[in-house]
XYZ file of N, CA and C in Angstrom:
840
model
N 76.423 -92.232 -168.449
C 75.931 -93.326 -168.043
C 74.649 -94.282 -167.217
N 74.921 -95.852 -168.044
C 73.860 -96.401 -167.495
C 73.837 -96.642 -166.322
N 73.520 -96.896 -165.587
C 73.514 -97.964 -164.089
C 73.585 -99.026 -164.521
N 74.896 -99.878 -163.203
C 74.487 -100.919 -163.542
C 74.463 -101.467 -161.847
N 74.085 -103.130 -161.718
C 73.991 -103.220 -160.635
C 75.956 -103.361 -160.283
N 76.101 -102.586 -158.602
C 77.196 -102.737 -157.613
C 77.457 -102.650 -156.662
N 77.542 -104.715 -157.102
C 77.776 -104.682 -155.945
C 76.978 -106.677 -156.246
N 78.169 -108.221 -155.928
C 77.589 -108.842 -155.666
C 76.447 -109.267 -154.996
N 75.501 -110.078 -155.082
C 74.408 -110.206 -154.277
C 73.545 -111.999 -154.623
N 73.403 -112.324 -153.353
C 72.847 -114.128 -153.439
C 71.436 -114.102 -154.057
N 71.483 -114.403 -155.281
C 69.771 -114.331 -155.604
C 69.257 -113.319 -156.544
N 70.823 -112.186 -157.081
C 70.503 -111.522 -158.097
C 69.917 -111.748 -159.364
N 69.364 -110.617 -160.007
C 68.693 -111.068 -160.861
C 68.844 -110.409 -162.112
N 70.222 -110.832 -162.854
C 71.383 -110.263 -163.750
C 70.769 -110.800 -164.905
N 70.441 -112.099 -164.966
C 70.251 -113.152 -165.683
C 69.196 -113.254 -166.211
N 68.311 -112.841 -165.645
C 66.560 -112.679 -165.828
C 66.225 -111.225 -166.156
N 67.272 -110.224 -165.556
C 66.546 -108.558 -165.604
C 65.453 -108.749 -167.334
N 66.670 -108.813 -168.184
C 65.097 -108.290 -169.640
C 64.097 -109.883 -169.417
N 64.080 -110.966 -169.045
C 62.267 -111.539 -168.831
C 61.990 -110.973 -168.117
N 62.192 -110.245 -167.050
C 61.178 -109.950 -165.751
C 61.038 -108.310 -166.382
N 61.919 -107.989 -166.899
C 60.891 -106.281 -167.391
C 60.607 -106.454 -168.626
N 60.217 -107.453 -169.272
C 59.597 -107.505 -169.578
C 58.052 -107.914 -169.596
N 58.134 -108.512 -168.867
C 56.920 -108.591 -167.769
C 56.063 -106.889 -167.054
N 57.176 -106.842 -166.830
C 56.371 -104.946 -165.461
C 56.077 -104.243 -167.014
N 57.569 -104.185 -168.334
C 56.901 -102.540 -168.863
C 55.820 -102.394 -168.900
N 54.904 -103.268 -170.154
C 53.864 -103.067 -170.349
C 52.607 -103.028 -168.806
N 53.192 -102.307 -167.737
C 52.426 -101.749 -166.998
C 52.455 -100.906 -166.274
N 53.607 -100.057 -167.174
C 54.146 -99.111 -166.118
C 53.747 -98.080 -167.121
N 53.021 -96.762 -166.737
C 52.463 -96.071 -167.150
C 53.183 -95.045 -166.842
N 51.971 -93.593 -167.465
C 52.678 -92.323 -166.960
C 51.711 -92.463 -164.936
N 51.781 -91.822 -164.366
C 51.578 -92.193 -162.697
C 51.532 -93.099 -162.102
N 52.512 -94.315 -162.900
C 52.936 -95.893 -161.730
C 53.743 -95.338 -161.033
N 54.140 -96.090 -160.035
C 55.254 -96.815 -159.117
C 55.391 -97.264 -158.995
N 56.924 -97.599 -159.155
C 57.868 -99.346 -159.573
C 57.855 -98.921 -157.810
N 57.520 -100.242 -157.173
C 57.782 -100.805 -156.040
C 58.814 -102.261 -155.493
N 59.733 -102.310 -154.970
C 60.725 -103.414 -154.869
C 60.931 -103.353 -153.737
N 60.627 -104.371 -152.597
C 61.172 -103.680 -151.484
C 62.347 -105.773 -150.951
N 62.329 -106.445 -151.508
C 63.199 -106.941 -151.599
C 64.541 -106.271 -152.673
N 65.451 -105.893 -152.582
C 66.120 -104.932 -154.095
C 66.940 -105.940 -153.456
N 67.871 -106.447 -153.073
C 69.509 -106.570 -153.536
C 69.800 -106.066 -154.271
N 70.333 -106.579 -154.450
C 71.513 -105.799 -156.018
C 70.458 -104.814 -157.064
N 69.893 -105.316 -156.673
C 69.128 -103.973 -157.922
C 68.922 -104.157 -159.000
N 69.188 -105.314 -159.505
C 69.399 -105.603 -160.946
C 67.854 -104.869 -162.064
N 66.488 -105.525 -161.374
C 65.658 -104.549 -161.742
C 65.368 -103.929 -161.711
N 65.373 -102.794 -160.652
C 65.537 -101.772 -160.310
C 65.656 -100.382 -161.229
N 67.206 -100.884 -161.360
C 67.905 -100.127 -162.101
C 68.423 -100.216 -163.671
N 67.233 -101.564 -163.886
C 66.669 -101.393 -164.899
C 65.356 -101.318 -165.878
N 64.760 -100.476 -165.037
C 63.453 -99.618 -165.053
C 63.872 -98.703 -165.536
N 63.072 -97.974 -166.721
C 62.823 -96.605 -167.594
C 63.786 -95.350 -166.106
N 64.543 -94.191 -166.455
C 64.688 -93.367 -166.175
C 63.641 -92.493 -165.943
N 63.689 -92.227 -164.584
C 62.616 -91.367 -164.500
C 61.797 -91.547 -163.595
N 61.941 -92.701 -163.921
C 60.483 -93.860 -163.431
C 59.884 -93.448 -161.795
N 59.030 -92.801 -160.634
C 58.957 -92.635 -159.398
C 59.245 -94.065 -158.652
N 59.986 -94.295 -158.057
C 60.020 -95.241 -157.631
C 60.198 -95.611 -155.683
N 59.743 -96.249 -155.389
C 59.870 -96.989 -154.003
C 60.378 -98.314 -154.241
N 61.673 -98.199 -152.186
C 62.343 -98.760 -152.840
C 63.470 -99.725 -151.119
N 63.756 -100.663 -151.072
C 64.480 -100.975 -149.692
C 64.392 -102.734 -149.378
N 64.827 -102.717 -148.187
C 65.489 -103.977 -148.291
C 65.097 -103.759 -146.448
N 64.540 -104.609 -145.895
C 64.830 -105.248 -144.543
C 65.892 -105.361 -143.957
N 67.067 -105.975 -144.585
C 68.475 -105.816 -144.382
C 69.203 -104.729 -143.956
N 69.160 -104.201 -143.083
C 70.078 -103.270 -142.778
C 71.282 -102.235 -143.239
N 71.713 -103.465 -143.226
C 73.114 -102.555 -143.434
C 73.053 -102.612 -145.717
N 72.507 -103.118 -146.357
C 72.790 -103.157 -147.495
C 70.949 -101.968 -147.857
N 69.854 -102.150 -146.479
C 69.383 -100.741 -147.323
C 69.423 -99.395 -146.937
N 70.866 -99.421 -145.962
C 71.285 -97.779 -145.733
C 72.390 -97.416 -146.619
N 72.834 -99.221 -147.588
C 74.394 -98.871 -148.403
C 73.080 -98.083 -149.264
N 72.143 -98.697 -149.553
C 71.541 -98.048 -150.831
C 71.028 -96.261 -150.829
N 70.319 -96.188 -149.690
C 70.021 -94.889 -148.870
C 71.440 -93.903 -149.380
N 72.487 -93.986 -148.994
C 73.719 -92.879 -148.803
C 74.030 -93.320 -150.167
N 73.749 -94.234 -150.913
C 74.660 -94.000 -151.921
C 73.684 -92.999 -152.971
N 72.415 -92.550 -152.777
C 71.815 -91.281 -153.818
C 72.145 -90.496 -153.090
N 72.918 -90.010 -151.751
C 73.218 -88.970 -151.378
C 74.580 -88.714 -152.137
N 75.972 -89.602 -151.665
C 76.853 -89.911 -152.078
C 77.589 -90.454 -152.504
N 77.148 -90.929 -153.863
C 77.903 -92.005 -154.852
C 79.046 -91.877 -154.383
N 79.936 -90.678 -155.044
C 81.328 -90.300 -154.710
C 81.973 -91.338 -153.850
N 81.679 -90.570 -153.313
C 83.119 -90.448 -151.755
C 82.345 -91.447 -151.334
N 81.461 -92.472 -151.391
C 81.418 -93.891 -151.036
C 82.570 -94.711 -152.092
N 82.147 -95.177 -153.043
C 83.484 -95.598 -154.258
C 84.253 -95.423 -153.393
N 85.053 -93.853 -153.349
C 85.830 -94.109 -153.006
C 87.184 -95.012 -151.629
N 85.785 -94.406 -151.019
C 86.446 -94.817 -149.277
C 86.028 -96.488 -149.645
N 85.242 -96.648 -150.349
C 85.564 -98.467 -150.497
C 86.657 -98.694 -151.214
N 87.368 -98.056 -152.183
C 88.222 -98.926 -152.765
C 89.715 -98.890 -151.795
N 89.790 -97.788 -150.853
C 90.674 -97.854 -150.124
C 91.053 -98.769 -149.254
N 89.908 -99.494 -148.831
C 90.066 -100.400 -148.218
C 91.624 -101.652 -148.954
N 91.350 -101.463 -150.166
C 91.906 -102.874 -151.160
C 91.229 -103.225 -152.672
N 91.821 -103.022 -153.849
C 91.246 -103.742 -154.574
C 91.862 -105.034 -155.195
N 93.056 -105.315 -154.962
C 94.293 -106.300 -155.116
C 94.860 -107.437 -154.304
N 94.449 -108.457 -154.289
C 94.153 -109.091 -152.805
C 96.130 -108.973 -152.546
N 95.700 -108.984 -151.353
C 96.885 -108.900 -150.095
C 97.279 -107.673 -150.745
N 96.595 -106.504 -150.375
C 96.837 -104.825 -150.526
C 95.989 -104.637 -149.578
N 96.587 -103.452 -148.742
C 95.934 -102.999 -147.778
C 94.717 -104.343 -146.678
N 93.349 -103.506 -146.959
C 92.522 -104.406 -145.989
C 92.705 -105.848 -146.368
N 92.661 -105.839 -147.823
C 92.804 -106.676 -148.468
C 93.709 -108.617 -148.199
N 92.935 -108.386 -147.119
C 94.644 -109.981 -145.631
C 93.134 -110.468 -145.386
N 93.681 -111.916 -145.807
C 92.847 -112.477 -144.501
C 92.782 -111.569 -142.837
N 93.702 -111.158 -141.906
C 93.407 -110.279 -141.350
C 92.826 -108.803 -141.831
N 92.921 -108.296 -142.696
C 92.392 -106.595 -142.271
C 90.917 -107.275 -143.187
N 90.595 -108.510 -143.593
C 88.847 -109.027 -143.909
C 88.403 -109.334 -142.776
N 88.999 -109.771 -142.084
C 88.913 -110.035 -140.067
C 88.223 -108.924 -139.911
N 89.127 -108.429 -139.169
C 89.082 -106.633 -139.024
C 88.148 -106.252 -139.399
N 87.849 -105.926 -140.346
C 87.186 -104.703 -141.026
C 85.617 -105.841 -140.894
N 85.132 -106.858 -140.469
C 84.086 -107.399 -140.510
C 84.273 -107.147 -138.886
N 84.854 -107.169 -137.796
C 84.922 -107.339 -136.763
C 84.029 -105.276 -136.973
N 84.491 -104.617 -137.649
C 84.561 -103.151 -137.649
C 83.051 -103.120 -137.887
N 82.394 -104.001 -139.121
C 80.845 -103.724 -139.460
C 80.583 -104.639 -138.395
N 80.674 -105.368 -137.470
C 79.379 -105.814 -136.595
C 79.693 -104.564 -135.275
N 80.397 -103.920 -135.129
C 80.184 -102.823 -133.905
C 79.369 -101.527 -134.773
N 79.525 -101.306 -135.539
C 79.195 -100.310 -136.137
C 78.235 -100.709 -138.036
N 77.004 -101.748 -138.269
C 76.760 -102.537 -139.679
C 76.388 -101.396 -140.488
N 75.789 -100.265 -139.580
C 74.967 -98.968 -140.992
C 74.983 -98.104 -140.163
N 74.970 -96.839 -140.761
C 74.289 -95.631 -139.396
C 73.766 -94.290 -140.400
N 72.720 -93.853 -139.558
C 71.938 -93.053 -140.131
C 72.854 -91.552 -140.551
N 73.479 -91.264 -140.032
C 74.285 -89.904 -140.072
C 75.596 -89.698 -140.943
N 76.747 -91.165 -140.649
C 77.404 -91.271 -141.551
C 77.774 -92.410 -142.663
N 78.045 -91.797 -143.629
C 78.162 -92.761 -144.945
C 79.315 -93.815 -144.861
N 80.247 -93.810 -144.564
C 81.057 -94.701 -143.945
C 81.076 -96.328 -143.531
N 80.207 -96.605 -142.384
C 79.531 -97.851 -142.209
C 79.620 -98.714 -143.764
N 78.491 -97.985 -144.546
C 78.388 -98.735 -145.380
C 78.818 -98.251 -146.772
N 80.217 -97.461 -147.038
C 81.157 -98.076 -147.892
C 82.043 -99.387 -147.614
N 81.918 -99.778 -145.964
C 83.196 -100.313 -145.566
C 81.854 -101.324 -145.801
N 80.772 -101.573 -145.588
C 79.961 -102.764 -146.186
C 80.148 -103.304 -147.431
N 79.831 -102.658 -148.662
C 80.293 -102.255 -149.728
C 81.343 -102.428 -150.333
N 82.796 -102.661 -149.882
C 83.410 -103.091 -149.478
C 84.282 -104.747 -148.864
N 83.485 -105.190 -148.295
C 83.067 -106.413 -148.407
C 82.183 -107.143 -148.912
N 81.128 -106.937 -149.595
C 80.597 -107.797 -149.978
C 80.942 -107.836 -151.138
N 82.285 -107.239 -151.906
C 82.789 -107.592 -152.767
C 84.346 -108.411 -152.249
N 84.140 -108.375 -150.611
C 86.038 -109.061 -150.858
C 85.435 -110.900 -150.170
N 83.717 -110.561 -149.648
C 83.103 -112.165 -148.768
C 83.358 -113.024 -150.333
N 83.099 -114.202 -149.555
C 82.728 -115.159 -150.347
C 80.921 -115.675 -151.040
N 81.469 -115.110 -152.751
C 80.222 -115.078 -153.642
C 79.126 -114.046 -152.709
N 79.457 -112.816 -152.860
C 78.511 -112.148 -152.762
C 77.135 -112.208 -150.901
N 77.758 -113.720 -150.296
C 76.680 -114.099 -149.862
C 76.906 -112.757 -148.338
N 75.415 -112.559 -147.829
C 75.009 -111.744 -146.566
C 74.614 -112.422 -145.980
N 75.355 -113.049 -144.797
C 74.331 -113.706 -143.927
C 74.558 -113.255 -142.724
N 73.296 -113.704 -141.301
C 74.010 -113.447 -140.720
C 73.366 -114.027 -139.138
N 73.826 -114.077 -138.292
C 73.528 -115.029 -136.961
C 72.438 -114.574 -136.234
N 72.042 -115.125 -135.845
C 71.238 -114.981 -134.556
C 70.920 -113.788 -133.578
N 72.430 -113.781 -133.411
C 73.254 -112.222 -132.906
C 73.279 -111.127 -133.756
N 73.069 -111.507 -135.269
C 73.321 -110.247 -136.124
C 73.563 -110.204 -136.252
N 75.084 -110.880 -136.386
C 76.660 -110.768 -136.995
C 76.722 -111.261 -138.235
N 77.488 -110.636 -139.201
C 77.866 -110.430 -140.492
C 78.969 -112.132 -140.300
N 78.802 -112.984 -140.629
C 79.797 -114.232 -140.538
C 80.599 -114.465 -141.558
N 80.243 -114.559 -142.599
C 81.203 -114.771 -143.676
C 82.308 -114.428 -144.475
N 83.212 -115.844 -144.213
C 84.176 -115.875 -144.633
C 84.870 -115.072 -146.126
N 85.774 -114.958 -145.943
C 86.317 -114.370 -147.518
C 86.505 -115.210 -148.013
N 86.619 -114.145 -149.625
C 85.902 -115.088 -150.985
C 87.463 -115.036 -151.323
N 87.685 -115.281 -152.773
C 89.532 -116.080 -153.203
C 89.123 -115.249 -154.258
N 89.197 -114.326 -154.473
C 88.542 -113.327 -155.814
C 90.431 -112.433 -155.948
N 91.071 -112.205 -157.252
C 92.584 -111.808 -157.405
C 92.613 -110.373 -157.088
N 91.007 -109.718 -157.880
C 91.192 -108.855 -157.569
C 89.312 -108.385 -157.344
N 89.574 -107.331 -156.403
C 87.680 -106.956 -156.515
C 87.046 -105.997 -157.604
N 85.908 -106.129 -157.553
C 85.128 -105.165 -159.188
C 84.556 -104.237 -158.349
N 85.273 -103.486 -157.014
C 84.628 -102.145 -156.674
C 84.237 -101.598 -157.498
N 82.532 -100.559 -157.821
C 82.602 -99.534 -158.778
C 82.676 -98.561 -158.123
N 83.657 -98.031 -159.355
C 84.237 -96.629 -159.161
C 82.881 -95.145 -159.145
N 83.351 -94.087 -158.575
C 83.089 -92.828 -158.846
C 81.466 -93.397 -159.409
N 82.215 -93.192 -160.792
C 81.351 -92.651 -162.430
C 79.761 -93.485 -161.980
N 80.659 -94.900 -161.716
C 79.508 -96.366 -161.701
C 77.958 -95.664 -160.904
N 78.698 -95.194 -159.688
C 77.648 -94.921 -158.436
C 77.111 -93.669 -158.755
N 77.536 -92.989 -159.386
C 77.043 -91.946 -160.033
C 75.767 -91.817 -160.094
N 76.090 -92.668 -161.566
C 74.966 -93.300 -161.900
C 73.965 -93.923 -161.731
N 74.121 -94.878 -160.755
C 73.631 -94.939 -160.437
C 72.541 -94.512 -159.317
N 72.958 -93.398 -158.347
C 72.305 -91.629 -157.904
C 71.295 -91.073 -158.778
N 71.570 -91.025 -159.858
C 71.269 -90.578 -161.164
C 70.224 -91.256 -161.663
N 69.733 -92.262 -161.696
C 68.417 -92.652 -161.877
C 68.231 -93.106 -160.117
N 68.540 -93.061 -159.456
C 66.998 -93.174 -158.142
C 66.844 -91.818 -157.871
N 66.688 -90.798 -158.783
C 66.348 -89.639 -158.130
C 65.120 -89.482 -158.124
N 64.371 -89.914 -158.290
C 62.280 -90.089 -158.199
C 62.661 -91.401 -156.807
N 63.440 -91.896 -156.317
C 63.261 -92.811 -155.665
C 63.165 -92.406 -154.582
N 62.053 -93.249 -153.685
C 61.955 -93.616 -152.256
C 62.573 -95.042 -151.722
N 63.707 -95.021 -150.743
C 64.798 -95.728 -150.353
C 64.101 -95.607 -148.956
N 63.713 -97.309 -148.404
C 63.584 -97.304 -147.505
C 64.230 -98.558 -147.130
N 64.197 -98.205 -145.839
C 64.913 -99.969 -144.411
C 63.611 -100.041 -143.779
N 63.452 -101.506 -144.026
C 62.495 -102.128 -143.260
C 61.620 -102.948 -144.041
N 60.916 -103.529 -143.372
C 59.747 -105.072 -143.458
C 59.294 -104.943 -145.236
N 59.083 -105.555 -145.750
C 58.127 -105.398 -147.407
C 56.833 -104.864 -146.951
N 56.174 -105.026 -146.128
C 54.661 -105.285 -146.282
C 54.105 -103.600 -146.253
N 54.125 -102.913 -145.464
C 54.204 -101.144 -145.232
C 54.451 -101.221 -146.914
N 56.061 -101.224 -147.682
C 55.941 -100.787 -149.165
C 54.749 -101.536 -150.115
N 54.837 -102.855 -149.593
C 53.900 -103.599 -150.181
C 51.882 -103.032 -150.257
N 51.501 -102.145 -149.083
C 50.281 -102.508 -148.962
C 50.217 -100.392 -149.373
N 51.064 -100.173 -149.647
C 50.879 -99.303 -150.088
C 50.826 -98.754 -151.741
N 50.960 -99.839 -152.645
C 50.918 -100.165 -153.735
C 49.259 -99.658 -153.848
N 48.690 -98.295 -155.041
C 47.910 -98.507 -155.800
C 47.928 -99.147 -157.043
N 46.634 -98.867 -157.574
C 45.751 -99.249 -158.891
C 47.052 -98.510 -159.918
N 47.560 -99.131 -160.859
C 48.101 -98.297 -161.782
C 49.966 -98.843 -161.603
N 50.179 -98.646 -160.069
C 51.722 -99.076 -159.743
C 52.164 -100.318 -159.972
N 53.055 -100.970 -159.869
C 53.895 -102.288 -160.275
C 54.868 -102.687 -159.149
N 54.868 -103.561 -159.020
C 55.358 -104.472 -157.552
C 55.815 -105.309 -158.074
N 57.201 -105.780 -157.891
C 58.171 -106.745 -157.966
C 58.332 -107.114 -157.108
N 59.117 -108.165 -156.631
C 58.750 -108.757 -155.212
C 60.023 -110.132 -155.082
N 60.375 -109.716 -155.106
C 61.995 -111.024 -155.027
C 62.334 -111.478 -153.646
N 61.634 -112.287 -152.579
C 61.741 -112.748 -151.480
C 63.387 -113.481 -151.253
N 63.379 -114.153 -150.005
C 64.684 -115.330 -150.279
C 63.355 -116.070 -150.047
N 64.079 -117.800 -151.155
C 62.778 -118.267 -151.868
C 62.727 -119.776 -150.212
N 61.611 -119.655 -151.449
C 60.853 -121.149 -149.966
C 62.116 -122.329 -150.047
N 62.611 -122.548 -148.553
C 62.785 -123.775 -148.476
C 64.242 -123.523 -148.581
N 64.662 -122.263 -149.262
C 66.718 -122.608 -150.164
C 67.575 -121.725 -148.417
N 68.274 -122.807 -147.395
C 68.512 -122.242 -146.354
C 69.571 -121.395 -146.556
N 70.264 -121.400 -147.602
C 71.733 -120.195 -148.438
C 71.483 -119.090 -148.077
N 69.651 -118.892 -148.521
C 69.429 -117.298 -148.737
C 68.728 -116.802 -147.339
N 68.214 -117.783 -146.336
C 66.916 -116.572 -145.280
C 67.603 -115.800 -144.441
N 69.134 -116.313 -144.692
C 69.544 -116.003 -143.377
C 70.503 -114.604 -143.430
N 69.644 -113.532 -144.682
C 70.111 -112.683 -144.980
C 69.575 -111.185 -143.616
N 69.125 -111.617 -142.996
C 69.308 -111.643 -141.762
C 68.585 -112.186 -140.636
N 68.934 -111.459 -139.321
C 69.384 -112.405 -138.267
C 67.923 -113.109 -138.091
N 67.273 -111.876 -138.200
C 65.098 -112.831 -137.662
C 65.069 -114.131 -139.059
N 65.233 -114.254 -140.252
C 65.213 -115.146 -141.242
C 64.106 -114.817 -142.350
N 63.522 -115.378 -142.857
C 62.224 -115.379 -143.600
C 62.187 -116.665 -143.391
N 61.007 -116.949 -142.820
C 60.013 -118.474 -142.507
C 59.641 -118.949 -143.682
N 58.241 -119.374 -143.347
C 56.686 -120.419 -143.806
C 55.844 -118.589 -143.822
N 56.144 -118.510 -142.470
C 54.997 -117.204 -141.840
C 55.720 -116.290 -142.671
N 56.438 -115.443 -142.563
C 57.365 -115.003 -143.282
C 56.824 -114.603 -145.273
N 56.167 -115.831 -145.314
C 56.344 -116.246 -146.942
C 54.892 -116.205 -147.124
N 53.676 -116.687 -145.424
C 52.852 -116.782 -146.252
C 52.426 -115.183 -146.166
N 52.581 -114.024 -145.320
C 52.480 -112.922 -144.805
C 52.460 -112.036 -146.657
N 53.768 -112.767 -147.403
C 53.885 -112.375 -148.495
C 53.215 -112.009 -148.951
N 52.145 -113.430 -149.823
C 51.293 -113.664 -150.434
C 49.875 -113.067 -149.868
N 49.590 -112.973 -148.804
C 48.756 -112.178 -148.152
C 48.847 -110.487 -148.582
N 49.573 -110.040 -148.780
C 50.227 -108.262 -148.965
C 50.187 -108.674 -150.591
N 50.294 -109.740 -151.050
C 50.259 -110.023 -152.688
C 49.260 -109.552 -153.333
N 48.140 -110.505 -152.826
C 46.894 -110.776 -153.285
C 46.091 -108.838 -152.511
N 46.428 -108.829 -151.194
C 45.901 -107.334 -151.382
C 45.901 -106.386 -152.418
N 47.495 -106.531 -152.442
C 47.998 -105.133 -153.684
C 47.334 -105.689 -154.821
N 47.675 -106.330 -155.385
C 46.208 -106.959 -156.714
C 44.833 -106.320 -156.472
N 43.882 -106.732 -155.827
C 42.574 -106.590 -155.325
C 42.761 -104.799 -155.426
N 43.417 -103.971 -155.347
C 43.715 -102.507 -155.551
C 43.647 -102.520 -156.857
N 44.108 -103.242 -157.447
C 44.449 -102.979 -158.789
C 46.054 -102.719 -159.582
N 46.368 -103.207 -158.075
C 48.315 -103.270 -158.581
C 48.612 -104.163 -159.649
N 49.237 -104.078 -160.183
C 50.168 -105.317 -161.400
C 51.116 -105.801 -160.524
N 50.982 -106.840 -160.038
C 52.188 -107.152 -158.915
C 53.001 -108.408 -159.490
N 54.399 -108.658 -159.505
C 55.356 -109.878 -160.383
C 56.125 -110.456 -159.072
N 56.006 -111.754 -158.576
C 57.016 -112.514 -157.546
C 57.892 -113.189 -158.737
N 58.710 -113.478 -157.496
C 59.746 -114.842 -157.919
C 59.658 -115.741 -157.055
N 59.506 -117.025 -157.262
C 60.307 -117.442 -155.891
C 60.850 -119.489 -156.239
N 60.388 -119.943 -155.339
C 61.327 -121.411 -155.715
C 59.584 -122.215 -156.251
N 59.653 -123.289 -156.865
C 57.927 -124.371 -156.746
C 57.971 -125.072 -156.047
N 58.086 -124.427 -155.587
C 57.441 -125.754 -154.117
C 56.162 -125.932 -154.031
N 55.535 -126.763 -153.467
C 54.311 -127.320 -152.882
C 53.496 -125.626 -152.195
N 54.539 -125.475 -151.540
C 53.879 -124.287 -150.309
C 53.817 -123.602 -151.032
N 54.878 -122.874 -152.099
C 54.503 -121.316 -152.709
C 53.596 -121.565 -153.551
N 52.886 -122.769 -153.864
C 52.222 -123.384 -154.894
C 50.054 -123.208 -154.681
N 50.779 -123.228 -153.226
C 49.089 -123.559 -152.688
C 49.177 -121.774 -152.031
N 50.007 -121.160 -151.475
C 49.674 -119.420 -151.494
C 49.351 -118.576 -151.730
N 49.910 -119.704 -153.456
C 49.324 -118.394 -154.851
C 48.609 -119.126 -155.732
N 47.833 -119.630 -155.259
C 46.973 -120.888 -156.289
C 45.785 -120.015 -156.483
N 45.532 -118.379 -156.662
C 44.832 -117.339 -157.116
C 45.564 -116.918 -157.905
N 46.968 -117.042 -158.398
C 47.818 -115.979 -159.244
C 47.660 -116.941 -160.793
N 48.364 -116.143 -161.555
C 49.418 -116.770 -162.600
C 50.636 -116.981 -162.050
N 51.047 -118.189 -162.137
C 52.157 -119.300 -162.233
C 53.309 -119.611 -163.533
N 54.393 -119.288 -163.648
C 55.448 -119.538 -165.016
C 56.432 -119.969 -164.469
N 56.412 -121.032 -164.888
C 57.897 -121.775 -164.803
C 59.184 -121.176 -165.187
N 60.350 -120.898 -164.399
C 61.844 -121.148 -165.136
C 62.409 -121.529 -164.703
N 63.676 -121.731 -165.216
C 64.742 -122.245 -164.843
C 65.355 -121.319 -164.239
N 66.388 -120.977 -162.911
C 66.867 -119.681 -162.628
C 68.454 -120.678 -161.827
N 69.848 -119.783 -162.066
C 70.846 -120.576 -161.444
C 70.813 -119.936 -160.206
N 71.204 -120.562 -159.565
C 71.486 -120.321 -157.986
C 73.232 -120.375 -158.209
N 73.092 -119.732 -157.263
C 75.264 -118.900 -157.449
C 75.439 -118.902 -156.209
N 75.424 -119.553 -155.287
C 75.802 -119.707 -153.406
C 76.443 -121.206 -153.647
N 76.515 -121.868 -154.520
C 77.431 -123.164 -154.107
C 79.071 -122.615 -154.472
N 80.029 -123.183 -153.714
C 81.220 -122.908 -154.102
C 82.082 -122.868 -155.370
N 81.972 -124.113 -156.408
C 81.900 -125.021 -157.319
C 81.387 -124.756 -158.323
N 81.899 -124.355 -159.953
C 80.924 -124.231 -161.046
C 79.758 -125.331 -161.220
N 80.424 -126.716 -161.275
C 79.552 -127.393 -161.388
C 78.216 -127.721 -160.169
N 78.169 -127.157 -158.927
C 77.130 -127.398 -158.230
C 76.274 -126.140 -158.341
N 76.372 -125.123 -159.585
C 75.642 -123.944 -159.015
C 74.430 -124.756 -160.557
N 73.816 -125.437 -160.460
C 72.525 -126.056 -161.103
C 71.099 -124.918 -161.439
N 70.874 -124.995 -162.904
C 69.464 -124.617 -162.478
C 68.268 -124.971 -161.483
N 67.791 -124.008 -161.378
C 66.909 -125.010 -159.833
C 65.042 -124.613 -160.936
N 63.979 -125.450 -160.873
C 62.743 -125.396 -160.479
C 62.905 -123.524 -159.934
N 62.196 -122.815 -160.485
C 61.424 -121.561 -160.039
C 60.267 -121.236 -160.652
N 59.579 -120.484 -160.025
C 58.011 -119.946 -160.506
C 58.396 -118.360 -160.512
N 57.786 -117.359 -161.540
C 57.166 -116.066 -161.093
C 56.042 -116.144 -161.254
N 55.259 -115.466 -160.985
C 54.073 -115.421 -159.969
C 53.463 -113.674 -160.535
N 52.519 -114.263 -161.173
C 52.220 -112.453 -162.010
C 50.424 -112.691 -161.233
N 50.051 -111.377 -160.867
C 49.057 -111.343 -160.763
C 47.823 -111.288 -162.014
N 46.596 -110.737 -161.552
C 45.714 -110.601 -162.829
C 45.260 -109.649 -163.438
N 46.455 -108.421 -162.491
C 45.925 -107.250 -162.840
C 46.687 -106.969 -163.819
N 45.467 -105.901 -164.945
C 45.896 -105.406 -165.561
C 45.576 -103.994 -165.762
N 46.937 -102.911 -166.309
C 47.298 -101.507 -165.879
C 46.117 -101.316 -166.965
């Protein structure tokens, strides 16, 4: 079974994965490591050729630990998450059950010694509104319940396929900068941060992701490119982003943003791919 993204995530690149992979794959050679520090739902990482060495992760700790645990306990996580309830109004899949599960998550959002908080987080991301992860300034997940009739919780076989794909992956929970700074010549880096000016996404951790973080990211992008890595980024097409990446190649792309409550509001937004001049 080929791996597929196993959770909804605002800003997922499922619809652009073929185009992104077409940019990345020519630069993946024997000896290359694929690096992705804003992992999200992992659509791109899961499409990278099987066996590729990877360094992947996210600063969102519940998300990062979910990926870390899936590499080790995929079947257990799938079964435990499904036990919260798949059909609407069954098990915990009620208004009251969702609030209780969200409270338990905020008490223990992740663990380095127990996979069950990560399984609960997987269920919450399927049960919440539009797969949106948002934390308030205290670090509490506060997204309301969604309206899905049936949750598409991944099966044990689907998570096993993800775990098998990660066999050569190092999963890191933390800030992007050390991961990008580890990139060397012939490595391939994909950077998909919260987009500049998009307030729907910057609250995915309590610290947020503001203009100073965008500047740090641009500097790390350029350092990696100067070391000979091939770096591809995606971001909003704003004056600020264009100023940060004036030394890179920018390609305009329309990308549907999927947080809005109603389909008519989910319009294509001006975005850019940001490409280093590196050649593998």
